[in-house]
Short mmCIF file of C-alpha atoms in Angstrom, two decimals:
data_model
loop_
_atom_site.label_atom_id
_atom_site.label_comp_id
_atom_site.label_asym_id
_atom_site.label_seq_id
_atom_site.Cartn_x
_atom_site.Cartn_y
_atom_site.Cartn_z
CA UNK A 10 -140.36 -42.01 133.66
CA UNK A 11 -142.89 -40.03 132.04
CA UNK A 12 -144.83 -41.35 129.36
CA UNK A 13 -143.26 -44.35 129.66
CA UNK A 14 -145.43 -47.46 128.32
CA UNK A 15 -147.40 -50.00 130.78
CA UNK A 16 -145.65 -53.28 129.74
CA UNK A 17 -145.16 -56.35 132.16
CA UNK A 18 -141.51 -56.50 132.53
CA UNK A 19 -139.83 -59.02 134.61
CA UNK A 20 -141.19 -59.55 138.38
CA UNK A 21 -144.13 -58.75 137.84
CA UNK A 22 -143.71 -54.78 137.61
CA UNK A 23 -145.25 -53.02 134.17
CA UNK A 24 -142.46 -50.66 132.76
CA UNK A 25 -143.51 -47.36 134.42
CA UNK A 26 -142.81 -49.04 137.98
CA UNK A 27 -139.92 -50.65 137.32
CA UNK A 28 -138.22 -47.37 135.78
CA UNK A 29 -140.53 -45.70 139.31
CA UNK A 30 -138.64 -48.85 141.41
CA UNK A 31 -135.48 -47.87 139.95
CA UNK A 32 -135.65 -44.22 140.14
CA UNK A 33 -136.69 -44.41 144.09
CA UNK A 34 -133.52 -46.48 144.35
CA UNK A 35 -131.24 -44.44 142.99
CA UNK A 36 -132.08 -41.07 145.14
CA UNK A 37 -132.28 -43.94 148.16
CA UNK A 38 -128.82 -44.42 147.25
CA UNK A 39 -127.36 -41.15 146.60
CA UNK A 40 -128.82 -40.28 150.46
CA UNK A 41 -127.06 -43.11 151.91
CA UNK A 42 -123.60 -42.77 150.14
CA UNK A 43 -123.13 -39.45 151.82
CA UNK A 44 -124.81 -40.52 154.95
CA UNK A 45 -122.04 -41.70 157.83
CA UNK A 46 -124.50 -42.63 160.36
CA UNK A 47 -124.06 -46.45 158.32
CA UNK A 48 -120.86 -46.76 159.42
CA UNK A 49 -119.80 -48.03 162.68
CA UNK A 50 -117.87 -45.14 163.64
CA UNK A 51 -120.65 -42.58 162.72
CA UNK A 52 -117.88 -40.53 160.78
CA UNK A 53 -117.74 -42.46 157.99
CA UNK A 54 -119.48 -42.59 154.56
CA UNK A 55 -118.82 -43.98 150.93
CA UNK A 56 -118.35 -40.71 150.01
CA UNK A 57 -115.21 -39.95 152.88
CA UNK A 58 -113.23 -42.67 150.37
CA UNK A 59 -115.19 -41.96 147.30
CA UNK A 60 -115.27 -38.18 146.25
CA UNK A 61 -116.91 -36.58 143.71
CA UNK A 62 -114.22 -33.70 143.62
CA UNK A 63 -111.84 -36.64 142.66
CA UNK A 64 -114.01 -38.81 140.45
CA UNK A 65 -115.59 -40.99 143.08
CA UNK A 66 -111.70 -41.83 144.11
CA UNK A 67 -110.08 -40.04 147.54
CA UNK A 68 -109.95 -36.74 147.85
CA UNK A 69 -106.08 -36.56 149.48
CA UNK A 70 -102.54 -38.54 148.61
CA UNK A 71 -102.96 -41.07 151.42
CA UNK A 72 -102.14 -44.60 150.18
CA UNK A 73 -105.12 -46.19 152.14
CA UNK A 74 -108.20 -44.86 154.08
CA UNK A 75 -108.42 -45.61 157.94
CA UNK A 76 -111.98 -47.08 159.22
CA UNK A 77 -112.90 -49.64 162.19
CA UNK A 78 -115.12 -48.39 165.56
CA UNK A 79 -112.56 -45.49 165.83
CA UNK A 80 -111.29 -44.91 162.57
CA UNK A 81 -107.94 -46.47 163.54
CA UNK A 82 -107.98 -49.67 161.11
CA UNK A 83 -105.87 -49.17 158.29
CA UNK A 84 -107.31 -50.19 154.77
CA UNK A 85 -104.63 -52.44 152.98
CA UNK A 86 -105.46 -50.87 149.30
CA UNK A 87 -105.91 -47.76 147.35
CA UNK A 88 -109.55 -47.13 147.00
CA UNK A 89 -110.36 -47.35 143.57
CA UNK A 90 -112.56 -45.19 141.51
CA UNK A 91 -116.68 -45.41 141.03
CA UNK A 92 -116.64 -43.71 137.71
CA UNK A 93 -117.12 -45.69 134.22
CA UNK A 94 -117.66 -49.13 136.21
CA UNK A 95 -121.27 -50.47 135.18
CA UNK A 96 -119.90 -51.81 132.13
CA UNK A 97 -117.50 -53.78 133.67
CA UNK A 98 -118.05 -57.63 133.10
CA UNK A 99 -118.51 -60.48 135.54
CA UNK A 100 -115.16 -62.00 136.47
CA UNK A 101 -114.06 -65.10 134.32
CA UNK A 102 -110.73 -66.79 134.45
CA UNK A 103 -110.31 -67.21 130.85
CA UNK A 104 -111.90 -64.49 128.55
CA UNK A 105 -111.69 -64.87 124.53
CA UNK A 106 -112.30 -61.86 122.29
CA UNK A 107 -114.87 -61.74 120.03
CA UNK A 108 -114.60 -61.89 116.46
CA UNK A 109 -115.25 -57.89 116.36
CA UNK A 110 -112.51 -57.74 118.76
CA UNK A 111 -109.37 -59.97 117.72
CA UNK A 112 -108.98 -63.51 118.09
CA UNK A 113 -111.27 -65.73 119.58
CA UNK A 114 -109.13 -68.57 119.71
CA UNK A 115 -106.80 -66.43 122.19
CA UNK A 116 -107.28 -66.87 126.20
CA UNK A 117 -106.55 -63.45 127.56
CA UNK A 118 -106.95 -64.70 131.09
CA UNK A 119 -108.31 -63.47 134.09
CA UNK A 120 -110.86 -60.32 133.00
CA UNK A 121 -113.73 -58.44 134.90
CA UNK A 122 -115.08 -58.06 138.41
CA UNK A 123 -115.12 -55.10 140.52
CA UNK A 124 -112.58 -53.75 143.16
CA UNK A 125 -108.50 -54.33 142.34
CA UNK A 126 -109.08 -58.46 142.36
CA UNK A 127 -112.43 -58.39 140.75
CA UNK A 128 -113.56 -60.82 143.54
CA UNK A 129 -117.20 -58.95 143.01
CA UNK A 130 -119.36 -59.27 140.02
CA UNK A 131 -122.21 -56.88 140.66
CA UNK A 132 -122.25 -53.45 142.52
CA UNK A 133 -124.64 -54.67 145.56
CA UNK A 134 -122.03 -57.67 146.15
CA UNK A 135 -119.34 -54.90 146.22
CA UNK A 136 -121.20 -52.42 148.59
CA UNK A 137 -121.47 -54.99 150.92
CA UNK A 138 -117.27 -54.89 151.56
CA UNK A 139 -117.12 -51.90 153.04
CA UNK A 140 -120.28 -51.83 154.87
CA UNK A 141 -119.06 -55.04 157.08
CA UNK A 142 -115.38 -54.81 156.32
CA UNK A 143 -113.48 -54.56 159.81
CA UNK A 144 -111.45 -51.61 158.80
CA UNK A 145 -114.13 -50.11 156.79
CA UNK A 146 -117.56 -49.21 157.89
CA UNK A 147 -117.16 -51.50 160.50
CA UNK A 148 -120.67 -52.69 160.94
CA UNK A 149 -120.41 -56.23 163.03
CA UNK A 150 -123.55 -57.40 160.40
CA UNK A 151 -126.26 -57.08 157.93
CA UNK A 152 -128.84 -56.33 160.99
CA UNK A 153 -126.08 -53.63 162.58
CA UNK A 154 -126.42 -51.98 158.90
CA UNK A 155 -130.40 -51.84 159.06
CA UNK A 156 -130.33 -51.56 162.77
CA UNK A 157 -128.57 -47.29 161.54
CA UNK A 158 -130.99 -47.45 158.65
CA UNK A 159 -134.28 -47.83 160.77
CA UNK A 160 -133.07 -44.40 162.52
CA UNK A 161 -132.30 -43.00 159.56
CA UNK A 162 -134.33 -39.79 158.04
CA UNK A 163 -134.95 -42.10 154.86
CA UNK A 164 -136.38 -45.41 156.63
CA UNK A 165 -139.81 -45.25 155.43
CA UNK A 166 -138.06 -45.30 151.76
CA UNK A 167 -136.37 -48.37 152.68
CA UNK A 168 -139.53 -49.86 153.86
CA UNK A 169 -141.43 -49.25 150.77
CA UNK A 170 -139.11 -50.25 148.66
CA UNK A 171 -138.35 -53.22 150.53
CA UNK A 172 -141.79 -54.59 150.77
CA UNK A 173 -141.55 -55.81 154.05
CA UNK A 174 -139.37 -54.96 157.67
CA UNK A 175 -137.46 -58.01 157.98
CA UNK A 176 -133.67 -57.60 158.38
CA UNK A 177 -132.61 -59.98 155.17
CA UNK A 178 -135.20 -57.57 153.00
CA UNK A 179 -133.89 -54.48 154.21
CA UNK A 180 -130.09 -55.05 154.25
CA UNK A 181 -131.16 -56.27 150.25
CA UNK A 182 -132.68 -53.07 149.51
CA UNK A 183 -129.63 -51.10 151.05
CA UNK A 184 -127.35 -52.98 148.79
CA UNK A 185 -129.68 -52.72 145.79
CA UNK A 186 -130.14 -48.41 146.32
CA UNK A 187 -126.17 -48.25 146.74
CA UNK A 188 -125.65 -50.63 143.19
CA UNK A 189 -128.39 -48.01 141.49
CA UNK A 190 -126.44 -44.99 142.63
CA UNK A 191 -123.64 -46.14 141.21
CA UNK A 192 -125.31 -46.60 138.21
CA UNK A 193 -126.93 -43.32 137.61
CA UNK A 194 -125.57 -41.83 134.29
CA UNK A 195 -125.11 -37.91 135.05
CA UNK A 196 -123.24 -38.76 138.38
CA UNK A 197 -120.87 -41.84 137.25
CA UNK A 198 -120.74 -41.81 133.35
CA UNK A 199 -121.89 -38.99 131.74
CA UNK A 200 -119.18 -39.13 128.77
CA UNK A 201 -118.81 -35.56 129.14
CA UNK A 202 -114.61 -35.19 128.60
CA UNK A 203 -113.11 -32.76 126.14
CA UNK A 204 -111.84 -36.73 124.43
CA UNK A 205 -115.57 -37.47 124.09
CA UNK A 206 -116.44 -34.34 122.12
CA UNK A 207 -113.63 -34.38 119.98
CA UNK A 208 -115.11 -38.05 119.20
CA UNK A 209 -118.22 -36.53 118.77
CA UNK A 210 -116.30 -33.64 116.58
CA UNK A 211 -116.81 -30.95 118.72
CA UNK A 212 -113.56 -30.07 120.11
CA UNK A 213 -109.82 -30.39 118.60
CA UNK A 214 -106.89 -31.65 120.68
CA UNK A 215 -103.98 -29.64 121.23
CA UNK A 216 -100.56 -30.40 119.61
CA UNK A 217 -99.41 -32.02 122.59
CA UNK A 218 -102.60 -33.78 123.34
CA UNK A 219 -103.10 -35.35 119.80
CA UNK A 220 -99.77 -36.48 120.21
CA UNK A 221 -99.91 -38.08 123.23
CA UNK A 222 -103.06 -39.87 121.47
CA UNK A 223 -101.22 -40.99 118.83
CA UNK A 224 -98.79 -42.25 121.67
CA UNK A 225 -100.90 -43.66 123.51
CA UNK A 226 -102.28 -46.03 120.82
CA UNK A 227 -99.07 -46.96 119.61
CA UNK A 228 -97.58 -50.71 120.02
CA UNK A 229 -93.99 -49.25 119.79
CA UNK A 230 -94.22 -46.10 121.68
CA UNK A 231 -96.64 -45.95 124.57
CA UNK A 232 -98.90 -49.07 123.90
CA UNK A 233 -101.00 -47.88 126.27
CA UNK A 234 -104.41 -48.68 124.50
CA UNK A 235 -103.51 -52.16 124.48
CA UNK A 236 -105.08 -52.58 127.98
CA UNK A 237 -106.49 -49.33 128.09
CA UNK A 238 -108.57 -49.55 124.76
CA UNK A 239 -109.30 -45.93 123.67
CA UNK A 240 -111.60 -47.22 120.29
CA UNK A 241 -115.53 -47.18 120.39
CA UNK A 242 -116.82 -50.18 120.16
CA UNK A 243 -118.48 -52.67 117.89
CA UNK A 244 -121.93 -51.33 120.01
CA UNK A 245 -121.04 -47.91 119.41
CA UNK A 246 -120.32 -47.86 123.44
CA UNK A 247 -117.52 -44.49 123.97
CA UNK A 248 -114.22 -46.26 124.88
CA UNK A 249 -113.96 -47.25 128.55
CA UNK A 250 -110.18 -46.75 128.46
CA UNK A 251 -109.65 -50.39 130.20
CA UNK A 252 -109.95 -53.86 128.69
CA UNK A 253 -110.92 -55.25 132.47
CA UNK A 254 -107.56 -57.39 132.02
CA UNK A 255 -105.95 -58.25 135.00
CA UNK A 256 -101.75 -57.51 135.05
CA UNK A 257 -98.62 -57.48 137.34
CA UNK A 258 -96.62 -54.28 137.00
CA UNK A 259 -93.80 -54.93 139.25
CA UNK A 260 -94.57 -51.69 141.10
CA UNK A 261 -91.90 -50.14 143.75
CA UNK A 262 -93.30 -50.98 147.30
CA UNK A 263 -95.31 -48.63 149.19
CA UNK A 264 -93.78 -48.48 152.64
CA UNK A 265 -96.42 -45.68 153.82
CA UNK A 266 -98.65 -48.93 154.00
CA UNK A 267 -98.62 -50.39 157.48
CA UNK A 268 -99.25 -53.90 156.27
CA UNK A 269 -95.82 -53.85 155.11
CA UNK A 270 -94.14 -52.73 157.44
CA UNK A 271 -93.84 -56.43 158.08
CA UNK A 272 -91.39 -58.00 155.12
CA UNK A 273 -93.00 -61.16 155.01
CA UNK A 274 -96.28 -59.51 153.63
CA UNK A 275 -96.91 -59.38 150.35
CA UNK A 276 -100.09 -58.12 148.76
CA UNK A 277 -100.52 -60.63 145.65
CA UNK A 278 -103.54 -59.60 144.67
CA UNK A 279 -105.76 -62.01 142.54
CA UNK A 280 -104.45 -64.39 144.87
CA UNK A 281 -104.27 -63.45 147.63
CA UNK A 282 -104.75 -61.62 150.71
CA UNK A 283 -108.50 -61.02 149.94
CA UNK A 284 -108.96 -63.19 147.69
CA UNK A 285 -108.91 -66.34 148.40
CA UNK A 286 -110.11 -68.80 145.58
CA UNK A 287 -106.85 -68.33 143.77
CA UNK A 288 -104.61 -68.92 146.66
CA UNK A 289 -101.53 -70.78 145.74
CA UNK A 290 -102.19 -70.35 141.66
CA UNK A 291 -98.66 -69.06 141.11
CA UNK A 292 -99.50 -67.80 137.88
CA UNK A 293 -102.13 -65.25 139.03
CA UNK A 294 -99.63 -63.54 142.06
CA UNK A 295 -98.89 -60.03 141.22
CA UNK A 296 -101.94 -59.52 138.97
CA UNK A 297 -104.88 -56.63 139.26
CA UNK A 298 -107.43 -55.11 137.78
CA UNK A 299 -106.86 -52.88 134.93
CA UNK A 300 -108.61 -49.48 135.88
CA UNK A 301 -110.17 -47.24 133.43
CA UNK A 302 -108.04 -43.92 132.73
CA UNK A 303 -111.07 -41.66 132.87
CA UNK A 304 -110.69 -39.18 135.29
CA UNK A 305 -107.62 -40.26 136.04
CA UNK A 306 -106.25 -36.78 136.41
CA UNK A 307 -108.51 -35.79 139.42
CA UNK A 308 -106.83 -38.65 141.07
CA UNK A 309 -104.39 -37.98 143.60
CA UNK A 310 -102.95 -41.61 144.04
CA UNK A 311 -102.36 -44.36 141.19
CA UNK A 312 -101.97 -47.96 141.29
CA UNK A 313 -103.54 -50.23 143.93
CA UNK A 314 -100.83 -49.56 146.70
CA UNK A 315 -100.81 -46.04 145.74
CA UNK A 316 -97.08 -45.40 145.71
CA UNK A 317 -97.37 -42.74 143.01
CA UNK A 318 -99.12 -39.15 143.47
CA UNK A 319 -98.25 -37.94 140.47
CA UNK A 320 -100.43 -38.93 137.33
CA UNK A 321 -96.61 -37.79 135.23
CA UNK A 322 -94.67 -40.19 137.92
CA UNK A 323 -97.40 -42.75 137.18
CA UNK A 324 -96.73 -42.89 133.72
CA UNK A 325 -92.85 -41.93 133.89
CA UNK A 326 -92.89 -45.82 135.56
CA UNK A 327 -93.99 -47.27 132.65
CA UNK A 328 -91.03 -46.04 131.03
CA UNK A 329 -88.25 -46.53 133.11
CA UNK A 330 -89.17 -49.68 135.15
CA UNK A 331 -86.71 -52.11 133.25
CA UNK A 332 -84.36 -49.08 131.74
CA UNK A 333 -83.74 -47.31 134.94
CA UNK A 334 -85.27 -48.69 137.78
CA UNK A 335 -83.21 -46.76 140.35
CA UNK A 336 -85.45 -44.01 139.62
CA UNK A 337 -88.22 -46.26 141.85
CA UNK A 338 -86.69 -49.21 143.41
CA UNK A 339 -84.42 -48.64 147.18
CA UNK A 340 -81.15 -49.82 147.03
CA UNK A 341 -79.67 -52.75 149.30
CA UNK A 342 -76.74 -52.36 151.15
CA UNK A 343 -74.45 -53.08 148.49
CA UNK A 344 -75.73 -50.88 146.39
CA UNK A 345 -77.75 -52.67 143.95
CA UNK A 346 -81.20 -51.80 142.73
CA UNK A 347 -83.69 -53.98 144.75
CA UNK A 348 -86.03 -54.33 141.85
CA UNK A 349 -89.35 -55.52 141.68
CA UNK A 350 -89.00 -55.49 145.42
CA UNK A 351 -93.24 -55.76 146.55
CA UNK A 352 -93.64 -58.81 144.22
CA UNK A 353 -91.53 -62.06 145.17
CA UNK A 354 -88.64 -63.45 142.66
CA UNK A 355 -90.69 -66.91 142.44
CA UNK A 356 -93.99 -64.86 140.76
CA UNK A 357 -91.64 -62.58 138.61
CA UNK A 358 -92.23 -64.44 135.71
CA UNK A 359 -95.84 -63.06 135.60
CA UNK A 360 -94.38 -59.11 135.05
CA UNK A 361 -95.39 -57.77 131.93
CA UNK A 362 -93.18 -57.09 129.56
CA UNK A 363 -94.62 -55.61 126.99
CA UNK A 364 -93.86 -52.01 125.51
CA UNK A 365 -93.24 -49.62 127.22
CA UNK A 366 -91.77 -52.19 129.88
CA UNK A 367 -88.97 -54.40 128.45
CA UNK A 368 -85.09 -53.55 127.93
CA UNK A 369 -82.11 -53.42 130.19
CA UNK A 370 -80.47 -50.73 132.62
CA UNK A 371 -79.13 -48.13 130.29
CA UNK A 372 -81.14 -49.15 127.19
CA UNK A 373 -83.03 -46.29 125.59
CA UNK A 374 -86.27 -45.73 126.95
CA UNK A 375 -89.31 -45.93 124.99
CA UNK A 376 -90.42 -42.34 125.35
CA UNK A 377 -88.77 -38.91 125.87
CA UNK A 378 -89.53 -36.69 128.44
CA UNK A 379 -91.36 -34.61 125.97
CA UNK A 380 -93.36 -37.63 125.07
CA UNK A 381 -94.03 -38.20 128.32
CA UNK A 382 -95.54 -34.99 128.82
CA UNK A 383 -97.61 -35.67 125.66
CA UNK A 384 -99.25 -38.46 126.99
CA UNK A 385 -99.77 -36.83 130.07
CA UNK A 386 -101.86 -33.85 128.10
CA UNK A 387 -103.73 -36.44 126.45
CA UNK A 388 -104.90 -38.13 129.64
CA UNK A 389 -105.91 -34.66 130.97
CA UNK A 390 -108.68 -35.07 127.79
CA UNK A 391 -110.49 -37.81 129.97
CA UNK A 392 -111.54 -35.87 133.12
CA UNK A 393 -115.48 -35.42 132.48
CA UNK A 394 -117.22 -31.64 132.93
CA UNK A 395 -115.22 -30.59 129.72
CA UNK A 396 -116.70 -26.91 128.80
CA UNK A 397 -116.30 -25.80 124.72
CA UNK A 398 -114.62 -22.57 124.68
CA UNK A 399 -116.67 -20.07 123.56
CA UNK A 400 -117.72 -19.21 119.69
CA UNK A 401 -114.57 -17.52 118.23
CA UNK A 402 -112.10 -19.71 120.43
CA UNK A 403 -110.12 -22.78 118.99
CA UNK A 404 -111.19 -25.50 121.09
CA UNK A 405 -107.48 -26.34 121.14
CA UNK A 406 -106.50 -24.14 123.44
#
């Protein structure tokens, strides 16, 4: 970074070289997320699940991605989006607010982590999944992953920045350029939605889209904010539009996933299939990560088994769930709604119930159609690359 001051800073570097260090890491990085020559298959890079068209999330409707040798492993989850994740926190079991926040003396649970179980804390540990995951990138090992990178165009970057040619040093400094890309403002957070300049007070929301705010934040109506939190923060940090919180939705099983085609698999996700150190803690079965909503309209697939494809459908479930769940659930062969059918009765107890959720079959539903539609508008206000109309326009329109 230019001009930049020559302090010691931690390991030794002075402040120029580590921003230097951390700049060469980052375009390392960007090189190899678009490069598939690191997967097993050749064919394969982060970006084939992670596309920019679609904010870092697939470009296409498919539930899951296929990977392995011959890209004929089916992945058991959505693929989750890159964007807005370098705040997120290290995974705790029990996470108290902060004064600023609400009240301390309140366990909120399981909070933080990356991927839909937040069994990874930072990005590195996370970018080492898919390199080595069987139905992934497929590499066998660590030295299979370097063994691509020393024939890569970029190996004397790795090198250098490693500080050495060992295996262990290079496979580090893979992980490490990955985690910086990842973190690079302008590619992965650059707070650039028509919601963040009307925060900034240089756009208006529509009708609809100020009330589907207004919607959104309510505890009655939508009560969406209250795991998607949509106020700054006591920092001054934009909102992230997640609280990191981990929840069980009850969501309609995807049978488009081939794991379940068998009907004595069930993905339970904080614990359990991949993740293993809550295995048999009943209370956490059915839970996962809360993602954040930004750019969730460029998505084309929502929830972690991606049953919906529509961002409306998406938030229609939210709705209708408890009030008319025949809408989402398959009926059995007598004809009654098989509810709640890709979570088992014994972890039902762990559904959440608060608004919109809640209610009966044939109880009012918390929102109208045309409400629905309004939050809908407003969630199209947090896909980044928002352009100001031009002088003389009402940024309204």
């Amino acid at each position: 970074m230019a001009g930049a001051p020559a302090m010691a800073v931690s390991g030794g570097l002075s402040r120029a070289d580590a921003y230097a260090r951390a700049d060469a890491l980052t375009a390392l990085g960007r090189k190899m997320f678009f490069d598939p020559s690191l997967s097993a298959s050749h064919a394969l890079a982060c970006a084939s699940c992670h596309a920019p068209s679609a904010g870092f999330s697939p470009a296409d409707a498919a539930p899951i991605r296929f990977g392995g040798p011959h890209l004929d492993q089916p992945g058991g989850r959505a693929v989750p989006s890159l964007t807005y994740i370098e705040v997120t926190p290290a995974f705790t079991e029990h996470e108290f607010d902060g004064e600023e926040e609400g009240d301390p003396s309140v366990d909120n649970g399981p909070t933080g982590g990356l991927d839909w179980d937040g069994r990874a804390d930072r990005g590195r540990d996370q970018a080492r999944f898919p390199l080595l995951a069987p139905n992934e990138m497929a590499n066998a090992s660590p030295a299979a992953v370097v063994a691509s990178v020393r024939a890569a165009p970029y190996a004397g970057e790795v090198r250098a920045l490693s500080g050495g040619s060992d295996d262990a040093a290079l496979f580090r400094t893979v992980v490490a350029a990955l985690e910086a890309f990842e973190q690079d403002p302008a590619t992965f957070y650059p707070y650039t939605s028509k919601f963040d300049a009307y925060l900034a007070g240089k756009a208006t929301l529509s009708n609809a889209e100020a009330r589907g705010l207004k919607l959104f934040e309510d505890e009655d109506k939508g009560n969406c904010a209250s795991c998607h939190r949509s106020q700054v923060d006591a920092t001054g940090t934009p909102p992230q539009f997640t609280d990191y919180g981990m929840i069980a939705l009850g969501l309609p099983r995807n049978p488009a996933i081939p794991a379940n085609k068998d009907p004595n698999f069930y993905d339970l996700g904080l614990c359990g299939p991949y993740r293993t150190d809550f295995a048999g803690e009943a209370d956490y079965c059915g839970l996962f990560k809360t993602p954040s909503l930004r750019n969730v309209a460029r998505r084309k697939t929502f929830f972690h088994n991606g049953v919906f494809t529509s961002l409306r459908d998406a938030v229609a479930f939210y709705v209708y769930r408890d009030v008319q769940p025949e809408r989402f659930y398959p009926r059995r062969a007598d004809g009654s709604v098989a509810i709640y059918d890709d979570l088992p009765e014994r972890y039902r107890q762990n559904l959440n119930q608060d608004p919109p959720f809640g209610g009966k079959p044939g109880d009012r539903p918390a929102l109208t159609e045309a409400e629905i539609d309004d939050v809908v508008a407003f969630l199209k206000t947090l896909d980044d690359g928002y352009q100001p109309p031009h002088a003389g326009v009402s940024s309204s329109r």
